[in-house]
PDB file of C-alpha atoms in Angstrom:
ATOM      1  CA  UNK A 988     -50.773 -42.418 -38.394  1.00 53.00           C
ATOM      2  CA  UNK A 989     -47.820 -43.097 -40.634  1.00 71.00           C
ATOM      3  CA  UNK A 990     -45.815 -45.149 -38.146  1.00 72.00           C
ATOM      4  CA  UNK A 991     -45.892 -48.935 -38.287  1.00 72.00           C
ATOM      5  CA  UNK A 992     -44.342 -51.852 -36.429  1.00 78.00           C
ATOM      6  CA  UNK A 993     -41.431 -51.068 -34.143  1.00 84.00           C
ATOM      7  CA  UNK A 994     -41.608 -47.335 -34.876  1.00 90.00           C
ATOM      8  CA  UNK A 995     -45.235 -47.206 -33.780  1.00 90.00           C
ATOM      9  CA  UNK A 996     -44.572 -49.215 -30.640  1.00 90.00           C
ATOM     10  CA  UNK A 997     -41.543 -47.047 -29.823  1.00 92.00           C
ATOM     11  CA  UNK A 998     -43.605 -43.880 -30.151  1.00 94.00           C
ATOM     12  CA  UNK A 999     -46.461 -45.246 -28.052  1.00 96.00           C
ATOM     13  CA  UNK A1000     -44.022 -46.296 -25.323  1.00 96.00           C
ATOM     14  CA  UNK A1001     -43.107 -42.616 -24.874  1.00 97.00           C
ATOM     15  CA  UNK A1002     -46.751 -41.759 -24.094  1.00 97.00           C
ATOM     16  CA  UNK A1003     -48.128 -41.880 -20.584  1.00 98.00           C
ATOM     17  CA  UNK A1004     -50.811 -44.415 -19.710  1.00 98.00           C
ATOM     18  CA  UNK A1005     -53.338 -41.584 -19.415  1.00 97.00           C
ATOM     19  CA  UNK A1006     -52.403 -40.242 -22.867  1.00 98.00           C
ATOM     20  CA  UNK A1007     -52.915 -43.716 -24.329  1.00 98.00           C
ATOM     21  CA  UNK A1008     -56.329 -43.975 -22.662  1.00 98.00           C
ATOM     22  CA  UNK A1009     -57.275 -40.509 -23.929  1.00 98.00           C
ATOM     23  CA  UNK A1010     -56.373 -41.553 -27.484  1.00 97.00           C
ATOM     24  CA  UNK A1011     -58.389 -44.761 -27.154  1.00 97.00           C
ATOM     25  CA  UNK A1012     -61.426 -42.831 -25.888  1.00 97.00           C
ATOM     26  CA  UNK A1013     -61.109 -40.394 -28.778  1.00 97.00           C
ATOM     27  CA  UNK A1014     -60.690 -43.124 -31.385  1.00 95.00           C
ATOM     28  CA  UNK A1015     -63.366 -45.496 -30.055  1.00 94.00           C
ATOM     29  CA  UNK A1016     -66.081 -43.653 -28.167  1.00 94.00           C
ATOM     30  CA  UNK A1017     -67.940 -46.900 -27.430  1.00 95.00           C
ATOM     31  CA  UNK A1018     -64.931 -48.610 -25.834  1.00 95.00           C
ATOM     32  CA  UNK A1019     -64.401 -49.104 -22.111  1.00 96.00           C
ATOM     33  CA  UNK A1020     -60.989 -47.635 -21.333  1.00 97.00           C
ATOM     34  CA  UNK A1021     -61.272 -45.170 -18.433  1.00 97.00           C
ATOM     35  CA  UNK A1022     -60.441 -46.604 -15.012  1.00 97.00           C
ATOM     36  CA  UNK A1023     -63.877 -46.036 -13.459  1.00 97.00           C
ATOM     37  CA  UNK A1024     -65.722 -47.659 -16.365  1.00 95.00           C
ATOM     38  CA  UNK A1025     -63.216 -50.486 -16.638  1.00 96.00           C
ATOM     39  CA  UNK A1026     -63.460 -51.290 -12.940  1.00 97.00           C
ATOM     40  CA  UNK A1027     -67.241 -51.442 -13.149  1.00 96.00           C
ATOM     41  CA  UNK A1028     -67.283 -53.514 -16.330  1.00 95.00           C
ATOM     42  CA  UNK A1029     -64.235 -55.787 -15.952  1.00 94.00           C
ATOM     43  CA  UNK A1030     -63.083 -55.351 -12.322  1.00 97.00           C
ATOM     44  CA  UNK A1031     -59.641 -54.160 -13.439  1.00 96.00           C
ATOM     45  CA  UNK A1032     -57.992 -51.241 -15.174  1.00 97.00           C
ATOM     46  CA  UNK A1033     -56.297 -51.066 -18.549  1.00 97.00           C
ATOM     47  CA  UNK A1034     -52.515 -51.376 -18.278  1.00 97.00           C
ATOM     48  CA  UNK A1035     -50.154 -49.330 -20.411  1.00 98.00           C
ATOM     49  CA  UNK A1036     -49.057 -52.477 -22.250  1.00 97.00           C
ATOM     50  CA  UNK A1037     -52.662 -53.469 -23.020  1.00 97.00           C
ATOM     51  CA  UNK A1038     -53.425 -49.947 -24.223  1.00 98.00           C
ATOM     52  CA  UNK A1039     -50.437 -50.059 -26.596  1.00 97.00           C
ATOM     53  CA  UNK A1040     -51.596 -53.420 -27.956  1.00 95.00           C
ATOM     54  CA  UNK A1041     -55.121 -52.115 -28.560  1.00 96.00           C
ATOM     55  CA  UNK A1042     -53.933 -48.908 -30.230  1.00 95.00           C
ATOM     56  CA  UNK A1043     -51.537 -50.828 -32.455  1.00 93.00           C
ATOM     57  CA  UNK A1044     -54.335 -53.198 -33.479  1.00 92.00           C
ATOM     58  CA  UNK A1045     -56.760 -50.318 -34.137  1.00 91.00           C
ATOM     59  CA  UNK A1046     -54.222 -48.441 -36.274  1.00 89.00           C
ATOM     60  CA  UNK A1047     -53.040 -51.415 -38.300  1.00 86.00           C
ATOM     61  CA  UNK A1048     -56.584 -52.644 -38.987  1.00 84.00           C
ATOM     62  CA  UNK A1049     -57.763 -49.227 -40.160  1.00 65.00           C
TER      63      UNK A1049
END
């Protein structure tokens, strides 16, 4: 992805929570992002804000 900083966050904010989770599952097949898995593992689901933070971290550390 070529976007960084505020541009990246702005773009990700236009995505739905489910689109963010789909991207996370695609990018990190070993992660726990889907609601069913997350509830079993952590007893909560991934919020849109948390998903954006994780994606931003994964993109900027790549």
